[in-house]
PDB file of C-alpha atoms in Angstrom:
ATOM      1  CA  MET A  12      34.686  63.074 -37.771  1.00  0.00           C
ATOM      2  CA  GLY A  13      37.864  64.675 -36.483  1.00  0.00           C
ATOM      3  CA  ASP A  14      40.138  67.338 -37.912  1.00  0.00           C
ATOM      4  CA  PHE A  15      43.868  67.700 -37.352  1.00  0.00           C
ATOM      5  CA  LEU A  16      46.774  70.038 -36.985  1.00  0.00           C
ATOM      6  CA  THR A  17      50.217  68.700 -37.864  1.00  0.00           C
ATOM      7  CA  SER A  18      53.769  69.979 -37.531  1.00  0.00           C
ATOM      8  CA  CYS A  19      57.361  68.740 -37.714  1.00  0.00           C
ATOM      9  CA  TYR A  20      60.808  69.774 -36.459  1.00  0.00           C
ATOM     10  CA  HIS A  21      64.177  68.789 -37.894  1.00  0.00           C
ATOM     11  CA  LYS A  22      67.623  69.904 -36.752  1.00  0.00           C
ATOM     12  CA  ARG A  23      70.244  68.474 -39.037  1.00  0.00           C
ATOM     13  CA  GLY A  24      73.235  66.694 -37.556  1.00  0.00           C
ATOM     14  CA  ALA A  25      76.834  67.711 -38.050  1.00  0.00           C
ATOM     15  CA  GLY A  26      77.470  65.418 -41.034  1.00  0.00           C
ATOM     16  CA  LYS A  27      76.155  65.672 -44.579  1.00  0.00           C
ATOM     17  CA  LYS A  28      73.906  62.692 -43.866  1.00  0.00           C
ATOM     18  CA  ASP A  29      72.448  62.986 -40.381  1.00  0.00           C
ATOM     19  CA  GLY A  30      70.374  59.810 -40.718  1.00  0.00           C
ATOM     20  CA  VAL A  31      67.026  61.435 -39.816  1.00  0.00           C
ATOM     21  CA  SER A  32      64.123  61.910 -42.262  1.00  0.00           C
ATOM     22  CA  LEU A  33      60.586  63.121 -41.648  1.00  0.00           C
ATOM     23  CA  LEU A  34      57.311  62.640 -43.476  1.00  0.00           C
ATOM     24  CA  LEU A  35      54.210  64.735 -42.907  1.00  0.00           C
ATOM     25  CA  GLN A  36      50.971  64.616 -44.903  1.00  0.00           C
ATOM     26  CA  GLN A  37      47.573  66.142 -44.203  1.00  0.00           C
ATOM     27  CA  GLY A  38      44.379  66.437 -46.187  1.00  0.00           C
ATOM     28  CA  THR A  39      41.083  64.774 -47.011  1.00  0.00           C
ATOM     29  CA  CYS A  40      40.083  61.810 -49.141  1.00  0.00           C
ATOM     30  CA  ARG A  41      36.413  61.230 -49.903  1.00  0.00           C
ATOM     31  CA  GLN A  42      35.478  63.659 -47.137  1.00  0.00           C
ATOM     32  CA  THR A  43      37.577  61.776 -44.579  1.00  0.00           C
ATOM     33  CA  ALA A  44      40.114  63.941 -42.719  1.00  0.00           C
ATOM     34  CA  LEU A  45      43.563  62.320 -42.776  1.00  0.00           C
ATOM     35  CA  ALA A  46      46.970  62.959 -41.226  1.00  0.00           C
ATOM     36  CA  PHE A  47      50.123  60.841 -41.741  1.00  0.00           C
ATOM     37  CA  ALA A  48      53.380  61.438 -39.904  1.00  0.00           C
ATOM     38  CA  CYS A  49      56.616  59.441 -39.734  1.00  0.00           C
ATOM     39  CA  VAL A  50      60.089  59.865 -38.241  1.00  0.00           C
ATOM     40  CA  CYS A  51      62.768  57.527 -39.589  1.00  0.00           C
ATOM     41  CA  CYS A  52      66.357  57.155 -38.378  1.00  0.00           C
ATOM     42  CA  ASP A  53      69.196  55.204 -39.982  1.00  0.00           C
ATOM     43  CA  PRO A  54      71.939  54.455 -37.370  1.00  0.00           C
ATOM     44  CA  ALA A  55      74.432  54.102 -40.191  1.00  0.00           C
ATOM     45  CA  ALA A  56      73.417  57.429 -41.801  1.00  0.00           C
ATOM     46  CA  ALA A  57      73.544  55.503 -45.091  1.00  0.00           C
ATOM     47  CA  GLY A  58      70.299  56.759 -46.591  1.00  0.00           C
ATOM     48  CA  GLY A  59      67.943  54.076 -45.268  1.00  0.00           C
ATOM     49  CA  ASP A  60      65.894  56.727 -43.475  1.00  0.00           C
ATOM     50  CA  ARG A  61      65.207  58.553 -46.732  1.00  0.00           C
ATOM     51  CA  TYR A  62      64.323  55.319 -48.479  1.00  0.00           C
ATOM     52  CA  PHE A  63      61.753  54.450 -45.811  1.00  0.00           C
ATOM     53  CA  THR A  64      60.091  57.858 -45.805  1.00  0.00           C
ATOM     54  CA  GLY A  65      59.953  57.859 -49.591  1.00  0.00           C
ATOM     55  CA  GLN A  66      58.366  54.413 -49.750  1.00  0.00           C
ATOM     56  CA  LEU A  67      55.915  55.224 -46.974  1.00  0.00           C
ATOM     57  CA  LEU A  68      54.834  58.324 -48.849  1.00  0.00           C
ATOM     58  CA  LEU A  69      54.214  56.192 -51.972  1.00  0.00           C
ATOM     59  CA  TRP A  70      52.197  53.685 -49.927  1.00  0.00           C
ATOM     60  CA  TYR A  71      50.086  56.465 -48.387  1.00  0.00           C
ATOM     61  CA  ARG A  72      49.300  58.111 -51.706  1.00  0.00           C
ATOM     62  CA  ARG A  73      48.658  54.918 -53.618  1.00  0.00           C
ATOM     63  CA  MET A  74      46.952  52.763 -50.966  1.00  0.00           C
ATOM     64  CA  GLY A  75      46.735  54.104 -47.401  1.00  0.00           C
ATOM     65  CA  ALA A  76      44.632  57.224 -47.922  1.00  0.00           C
ATOM     66  CA  LEU A  77      42.132  55.451 -50.180  1.00  0.00           C
ATOM     67  CA  LEU A  78      41.785  52.442 -47.865  1.00  0.00           C
ATOM     68  CA  CYS A  79      41.093  54.775 -44.929  1.00  0.00           C
ATOM     69  CA  ALA A  80      38.454  56.619 -46.910  1.00  0.00           C
ATOM     70  CA  LYS A  81      36.785  53.372 -48.047  1.00  0.00           C
ATOM     71  CA  GLY A  82      36.788  51.968 -44.513  1.00  0.00           C
ATOM     72  CA  ARG A  83      35.717  55.266 -42.889  1.00  0.00           C
ATOM     73  CA  GLY A  84      38.994  55.552 -40.952  1.00  0.00           C
ATOM     74  CA  THR A  85      42.068  53.615 -39.876  1.00  0.00           C
ATOM     75  CA  GLU A  86      40.397  50.817 -37.912  1.00  0.00           C
ATOM     76  CA  SER A  87      39.769  48.555 -40.891  1.00  0.00           C
ATOM     77  CA  ARG A  88      41.756  45.345 -41.192  1.00  0.00           C
ATOM     78  CA  ALA A  89      42.619  46.152 -44.787  1.00  0.00           C
ATOM     79  CA  VAL A  90      44.599  49.269 -43.836  1.00  0.00           C
ATOM     80  CA  LYS A  91      46.660  47.398 -41.227  1.00  0.00           C
ATOM     81  CA  GLU A  92      47.399  44.461 -43.508  1.00  0.00           C
ATOM     82  CA  SER A  93      48.369  46.740 -46.377  1.00  0.00           C
ATOM     83  CA  LEU A  94      50.834  48.620 -44.158  1.00  0.00           C
ATOM     84  CA  GLU A  95      52.308  45.365 -42.845  1.00  0.00           C
ATOM     85  CA  ARG A  96      52.966  44.170 -46.406  1.00  0.00           C
ATOM     86  CA  ALA A  97      54.579  47.522 -47.306  1.00  0.00           C
ATOM     87  CA  LEU A  98      56.877  47.482 -44.260  1.00  0.00           C
ATOM     88  CA  ARG A  99      57.874  43.890 -44.940  1.00  0.00           C
ATOM     89  CA  ARG A 100      58.761  44.719 -48.536  1.00  0.00           C
ATOM     90  CA  MET A 101      60.851  47.759 -47.460  1.00  0.00           C
ATOM     91  CA  ASP A 102      62.791  45.660 -44.984  1.00  0.00           C
ATOM     92  CA  GLU A 103      63.460  42.981 -47.581  1.00  0.00           C
ATOM     93  CA  GLU A 104      64.704  45.521 -50.114  1.00  0.00           C
ATOM     94  CA  ILE A 105      67.003  47.185 -47.565  1.00  0.00           C
ATOM     95  CA  LEU A 106      68.356  43.755 -46.597  1.00  0.00           C
ATOM     96  CA  ASP A 107      68.979  42.828 -50.238  1.00  0.00           C
ATOM     97  CA  TYR A 108      70.779  46.116 -50.829  1.00  0.00           C
ATOM     98  CA  ARG A 109      72.998  45.703 -47.780  1.00  0.00           C
ATOM     99  CA  THR A 110      73.842  42.140 -48.774  1.00  0.00           C
ATOM    100  CA  LYS A 111      74.993  43.289 -52.194  1.00  0.00           C
ATOM    101  CA  MET A 112      76.966  46.207 -50.735  1.00  0.00           C
ATOM    102  CA  SER A 113      78.658  44.049 -48.102  1.00  0.00           C
ATOM    103  CA  GLY A 114      79.986  41.853 -50.915  1.00  0.00           C
ATOM    104  CA  LYS A 115      81.347  44.835 -52.829  1.00  0.00           C
ATOM    105  CA  CYS A 116      82.944  46.301 -49.698  1.00  0.00           C
ATOM    106  CA  ALA A 117      84.517  43.056 -48.460  1.00  0.00           C
ATOM    107  CA  GLY A 118      87.970  43.781 -47.128  1.00  0.00           C
ATOM    108  CA  LYS A 119      87.399  47.556 -47.139  1.00  0.00           C
ATOM    109  CA  GLY A 120      85.765  47.726 -43.736  1.00  0.00           C
ATOM    110  CA  ALA A 121      82.044  47.737 -43.123  1.00  0.00           C
ATOM    111  CA  GLU A 122      80.285  51.001 -42.427  1.00  0.00           C
ATOM    112  CA  LYS A 123      79.621  51.458 -38.739  1.00  0.00           C
ATOM    113  CA  GLY A 124      76.023  50.526 -37.833  1.00  0.00           C
ATOM    114  CA  ALA A 125      75.249  49.198 -41.289  1.00  0.00           C
ATOM    115  CA  GLY A 126      73.698  46.011 -39.929  1.00  0.00           C
ATOM    116  CA  LYS A 127      71.191  47.750 -37.672  1.00  0.00           C
ATOM    117  CA  ASP A 128      67.504  48.073 -38.397  1.00  0.00           C
ATOM    118  CA  ILE A 129      66.039  51.340 -39.638  1.00  0.00           C
ATOM    119  CA  GLU A 130      64.271  52.973 -36.689  1.00  0.00           C
ATOM    120  CA  VAL A 131      60.725  54.004 -37.610  1.00  0.00           C
ATOM    121  CA  SER A 132      57.855  55.625 -35.756  1.00  0.00           C
ATOM    122  CA  GLY A 133      54.689  56.665 -37.521  1.00  0.00           C
ATOM    123  CA  ILE A 134      50.978  57.333 -37.160  1.00  0.00           C
ATOM    124  CA  LEU A 135      48.140  57.401 -39.661  1.00  0.00           C
ATOM    125  CA  CYS A 136      45.028  59.220 -38.443  1.00  0.00           C
ATOM    126  CA  GLY A 137      41.718  59.024 -40.283  1.00  0.00           C
ATOM    127  CA  GLY A 138      38.314  59.989 -39.002  1.00  0.00           C
ATOM    128  CA  ASP A 139      38.320  59.223 -35.285  1.00  0.00           C
ATOM    129  CA  GLY A 140      40.933  56.476 -35.313  1.00  0.00           C
ATOM    130  CA  PHE A 141      44.667  55.944 -35.625  1.00  0.00           C
ATOM    131  CA  LEU A 142      47.080  53.301 -36.850  1.00  0.00           C
ATOM    132  CA  LEU A 143      50.414  53.385 -35.050  1.00  0.00           C
ATOM    133  CA  PHE A 144      53.634  51.642 -36.142  1.00  0.00           C
ATOM    134  CA  HIS A 145      57.002  51.631 -34.422  1.00  0.00           C
ATOM    135  CA  ARG A 146      60.406  49.995 -34.288  1.00  0.00           C
ATOM    136  CA  GLY A 147      63.643  51.032 -32.598  1.00  0.00           C
ATOM    137  CA  GLY A 148      64.783  53.563 -30.017  1.00  0.00           C
ATOM    138  CA  GLN A 149      62.416  56.407 -30.912  1.00  0.00           C
ATOM    139  CA  ASN A 150      59.557  57.299 -28.588  1.00  0.00           C
ATOM    140  CA  ILE A 151      55.889  58.033 -29.215  1.00  0.00           C
ATOM    141  CA  TYR A 152      53.996  60.094 -26.645  1.00  0.00           C
ATOM    142  CA  GLN A 153      50.255  60.603 -26.274  1.00  0.00           C
ATOM    143  CA  ILE A 154      49.467  63.999 -24.750  1.00  0.00           C
ATOM    144  CA  ASN A 155      45.879  64.233 -23.468  1.00  0.00           C
ATOM    145  CA  THR A 156      44.597  67.680 -22.558  1.00  0.00           C
ATOM    146  CA  ARG A 157      40.861  66.887 -22.400  1.00  0.00           C
ATOM    147  CA  PHE A 158      40.740  66.866 -18.592  1.00  0.00           C
ATOM    148  CA  LEU A 159      41.594  69.314 -15.844  1.00  0.00           C
ATOM    149  CA  ARG A 160      44.927  67.577 -15.302  1.00  0.00           C
ATOM    150  CA  PRO A 161      46.676  67.007 -18.657  1.00  0.00           C
ATOM    151  CA  ASN A 162      48.686  63.803 -18.796  1.00  0.00           C
ATOM    152  CA  VAL A 163      51.519  62.435 -20.925  1.00  0.00           C
ATOM    153  CA  LYS A 164      51.816  58.734 -21.699  1.00  0.00           C
ATOM    154  CA  LYS A 165      54.593  57.018 -23.607  1.00  0.00           C
ATOM    155  CA  ILE A 166      52.782  54.584 -25.885  1.00  0.00           C
ATOM    156  CA  ALA A 167      55.801  53.234 -27.795  1.00  0.00           C
ATOM    157  CA  GLY A 168      59.535  53.251 -27.290  1.00  0.00           C
ATOM    158  CA  GLU A 169      61.975  52.239 -24.591  1.00  0.00           C
ATOM    159  CA  ASN A 170      60.450  50.403 -21.600  1.00  0.00           C
ATOM    160  CA  THR A 171      57.008  50.093 -23.168  1.00  0.00           C
ATOM    161  CA  GLU A 172      55.143  46.885 -23.827  1.00  0.00           C
ATOM    162  CA  VAL A 173      54.906  45.875 -27.473  1.00  0.00           C
ATOM    163  CA  CYS A 174      51.240  45.396 -28.331  1.00  0.00           C
ATOM    164  CA  GLY A 175      50.607  43.791 -31.690  1.00  0.00           C
ATOM    165  CA  SER A 176      53.176  42.973 -34.339  1.00  0.00           C
ATOM    166  CA  GLY A 177      53.736  43.558 -37.997  1.00  0.00           C
ATOM    167  CA  GLY A 178      55.812  42.689 -41.025  1.00  0.00           C
ATOM    168  CA  CYS A 179      59.593  42.675 -41.052  1.00  0.00           C
ATOM    169  CA  GLY A 180      62.438  41.189 -43.024  1.00  0.00           C
ATOM    170  CA  GLU A 181      64.096  37.958 -41.977  1.00  0.00           C
ATOM    171  CA  GLY A 182      66.413  38.471 -39.004  1.00  0.00           C
ATOM    172  CA  GLN A 183      65.124  41.952 -38.274  1.00  0.00           C
ATOM    173  CA  GLU A 184      63.202  43.308 -35.299  1.00  0.00           C
ATOM    174  CA  ARG A 185      59.465  43.234 -35.732  1.00  0.00           C
ATOM    175  CA  PHE A 186      57.331  46.340 -35.954  1.00  0.00           C
ATOM    176  CA  CYS A 187      54.814  47.180 -33.267  1.00  0.00           C
ATOM    177  CA  ILE A 188      51.549  47.976 -35.075  1.00  0.00           C
ATOM    178  CA  LYS A 189      48.350  48.880 -33.240  1.00  0.00           C
ATOM    179  CA  GLN A 190      45.020  50.609 -33.896  1.00  0.00           C
ATOM    180  CA  GLY A 191      42.885  52.758 -31.639  1.00  0.00           C
ATOM    181  CA  ILE A 192      40.689  55.836 -31.173  1.00  0.00           C
ATOM    182  CA  LEU A 193      42.212  59.341 -31.051  1.00  0.00           C
ATOM    183  CA  GLN A 194      40.001  61.494 -28.877  1.00  0.00           C
ATOM    184  CA  PRO A 195      39.562  65.227 -29.648  1.00  0.00           C
ATOM    185  CA  GLY A 196      42.029  67.344 -27.705  1.00  0.00           C
ATOM    186  CA  THR A 197      44.752  64.682 -27.901  1.00  0.00           C
ATOM    187  CA  GLY A 198      48.183  64.981 -29.508  1.00  0.00           C
ATOM    188  CA  VAL A 199      50.652  62.312 -30.603  1.00  0.00           C
ATOM    189  CA  LEU A 200      54.345  63.201 -30.685  1.00  0.00           C
ATOM    190  CA  LEU A 201      56.883  61.091 -32.572  1.00  0.00           C
ATOM    191  CA  ALA A 202      60.488  61.921 -31.701  1.00  0.00           C
ATOM    192  CA  THR A 203      64.040  60.631 -32.187  1.00  0.00           C
ATOM    193  CA  ALA A 204      65.856  59.238 -29.163  1.00  0.00           C
ATOM    194  CA  SER A 205      68.294  62.165 -29.225  1.00  0.00           C
ATOM    195  CA  LEU A 206      65.354  64.563 -28.762  1.00  0.00           C
ATOM    196  CA  CYS A 207      63.322  62.455 -26.340  1.00  0.00           C
ATOM    197  CA  SER A 208      66.169  62.188 -23.809  1.00  0.00           C
ATOM    198  CA  ASN A 209      66.100  65.952 -23.309  1.00  0.00           C
ATOM    199  CA  LEU A 210      62.353  66.454 -22.862  1.00  0.00           C
ATOM    200  CA  THR A 211      60.409  66.723 -19.606  1.00  0.00           C
ATOM    201  CA  GLU A 212      56.748  65.938 -19.033  1.00  0.00           C
ATOM    202  CA  GLU A 213      56.007  69.596 -18.313  1.00  0.00           C
ATOM    203  CA  MET A 214      57.599  70.623 -21.630  1.00  0.00           C
ATOM    204  CA  LEU A 215      55.354  68.188 -23.466  1.00  0.00           C
ATOM    205  CA  LYS A 216      52.216  69.411 -21.674  1.00  0.00           C
ATOM    206  CA  GLY A 217      53.086  73.027 -22.528  1.00  0.00           C
ATOM    207  CA  CYS A 218      53.347  72.145 -26.201  1.00  0.00           C
ATOM    208  CA  MET A 219      49.745  70.931 -26.125  1.00  0.00           C
ATOM    209  CA  GLU A 220      48.059  73.769 -24.211  1.00  0.00           C
ATOM    210  CA  MET A 221      44.765  73.448 -26.064  1.00  0.00           C
ATOM    211  CA  GLU A 222      43.099  76.601 -24.732  1.00  0.00           C
ATOM    212  CA  SER A 223      45.470  78.750 -26.759  1.00  0.00           C
ATOM    213  CA  LEU A 224      46.140  76.284 -29.611  1.00  0.00           C
ATOM    214  CA  ARG A 225      44.070  77.364 -32.596  1.00  0.00           C
ATOM    215  CA  THR A 226      46.215  77.620 -35.696  1.00  0.00           C
ATOM    216  CA  GLN A 227      48.892  75.828 -37.689  1.00  0.00           C
ATOM    217  CA  ARG A 228      51.312  78.684 -37.014  1.00  0.00           C
ATOM    218  CA  GLN A 229      50.898  78.349 -33.260  1.00  0.00           C
ATOM    219  CA  LEU A 230      51.622  74.611 -33.401  1.00  0.00           C
ATOM    220  CA  ASP A 231      54.710  75.162 -35.596  1.00  0.00           C
ATOM    221  CA  LYS A 232      55.981  77.727 -33.092  1.00  0.00           C
ATOM    222  CA  ARG A 233      55.436  75.433 -30.095  1.00  0.00           C
ATOM    223  CA  LEU A 234      57.089  72.408 -31.609  1.00  0.00           C
ATOM    224  CA  GLY A 235      60.026  74.553 -32.790  1.00  0.00           C
ATOM    225  CA  GLU A 236      60.472  75.904 -29.265  1.00  0.00           C
ATOM    226  CA  LEU A 237      60.320  72.367 -27.858  1.00  0.00           C
ATOM    227  CA  GLY A 238      62.990  71.147 -30.305  1.00  0.00           C
ATOM    228  CA  ARG A 239      65.306  74.107 -29.647  1.00  0.00           C
ATOM    229  CA  GLU A 240      64.967  73.642 -25.882  1.00  0.00           C
ATOM    230  CA  ALA A 241      65.870  69.978 -26.237  1.00  0.00           C
ATOM    231  CA  GLU A 242      68.893  70.980 -28.300  1.00  0.00           C
ATOM    232  CA  ILE A 243      70.024  73.400 -25.594  1.00  0.00           C
ATOM    233  CA  ARG A 244      69.590  70.773 -22.857  1.00  0.00           C
ATOM    234  CA  ALA A 245      71.504  68.116 -24.797  1.00  0.00           C
ATOM    235  CA  LYS A 246      74.686  66.802 -23.217  1.00  0.00           C
ATOM    236  CA  ALA A 247      77.985  67.380 -24.974  1.00  0.00           C
ATOM    237  CA  ALA A 248      78.091  63.795 -26.256  1.00  0.00           C
ATOM    238  CA  GLU A 249      74.680  64.212 -27.897  1.00  0.00           C
ATOM    239  CA  ARG A 250      75.379  67.511 -29.668  1.00  0.00           C
ATOM    240  CA  GLY A 251      75.819  67.303 -33.390  1.00  0.00           C
ATOM    241  CA  LYS A 252      73.293  64.490 -33.732  1.00  0.00           C
ATOM    242  CA  GLY A 253      70.230  64.956 -35.894  1.00  0.00           C
ATOM    243  CA  LEU A 254      67.002  65.749 -34.059  1.00  0.00           C
ATOM    244  CA  GLY A 255      63.565  65.039 -35.465  1.00  0.00           C
ATOM    245  CA  ALA A 256      59.958  65.181 -34.293  1.00  0.00           C
ATOM    246  CA  ALA A 257      56.433  65.190 -35.736  1.00  0.00           C
ATOM    247  CA  LEU A 258      53.266  66.132 -33.920  1.00  0.00           C
ATOM    248  CA  VAL A 259      49.640  65.336 -34.848  1.00  0.00           C
ATOM    249  CA  VAL A 260      46.846  66.988 -32.880  1.00  0.00           C
ATOM    250  CA  SER A 261      43.192  65.918 -33.029  1.00  0.00           C
ATOM    251  CA  LEU A 262      41.338  69.174 -32.607  1.00  0.00           C
ATOM    252  CA  ALA A 263      38.602  69.598 -30.046  1.00  0.00           C
ATOM    253  CA  GLU A 264      35.234  70.479 -31.579  1.00  0.00           C
ATOM    254  CA  LYS A 265      35.354  74.031 -30.239  1.00  0.00           C
ATOM    255  CA  ALA A 266      38.562  74.638 -32.145  1.00  0.00           C
ATOM    256  CA  GLY A 267      37.189  73.441 -35.465  1.00  0.00           C
ATOM    257  CA  GLY A 268      37.221  75.770 -38.405  1.00  0.00           C
ATOM    258  CA  SER A 269      40.191  77.820 -37.188  1.00  0.00           C
ATOM    259  CA  ARG A 270      43.124  75.831 -38.446  1.00  0.00           C
ATOM    260  CA  ASP A 271      44.575  78.164 -41.038  1.00  0.00           C
ATOM    261  CA  GLY A 272      46.175  81.213 -39.512  1.00  0.00           C
ATOM    262  CA  ARG A 273      49.214  81.291 -41.804  1.00  0.00           C
TER     263      ARG A 273
END
């Protein structure tokens, strides 16, 4: 059974509502190690991102963690179907809210981007498996350092094939939902489009240098450096936008037992 390190990075945008919210949970349930990370972005900066992260947190605490523990991980059908229902309900509630608000604001000018879907990327890790869900312009990278030549693979986002599908509200883009095995020594990075566009493959590999990655503090430092470097590299048109990222690392066996370090 695996163990995890988790970290997140958030650089607020110029406005009071930057439209980016993060969710990060880590712990155990019935002796099953769990990690849950999400990055949500509302193009309208109207609070939809915070609604999604709040509802996903409720789902995880009430249903997701327990279903993973009962099923010995994230590969059970019950976990996937429960998440699909939760995502569908969230979309429907957002759509209902926007419909009501559009009626109240008729003639006053609609808020820019208010009709766009909430962009969501997330991963639930339990035991040796993962459950991935994604929609929108954010990217998800798998960083594998188990071999002599570390490699980075984009597993969700722009120019990637959508494998699997999940719940969504009527007229909204479907979620990509898929399950798999997360090998020890592998990291999964979820990041907003504004951060992804300023990352290089070498920067991602450096963030996951497993030989020297032993503690939570080290991971926090590396992800913070990665985010700040992306901010520096950002073009003038991108500056002022909110940046967000979350990283989940499945520890190699030799690194087990040394996760604290705070």
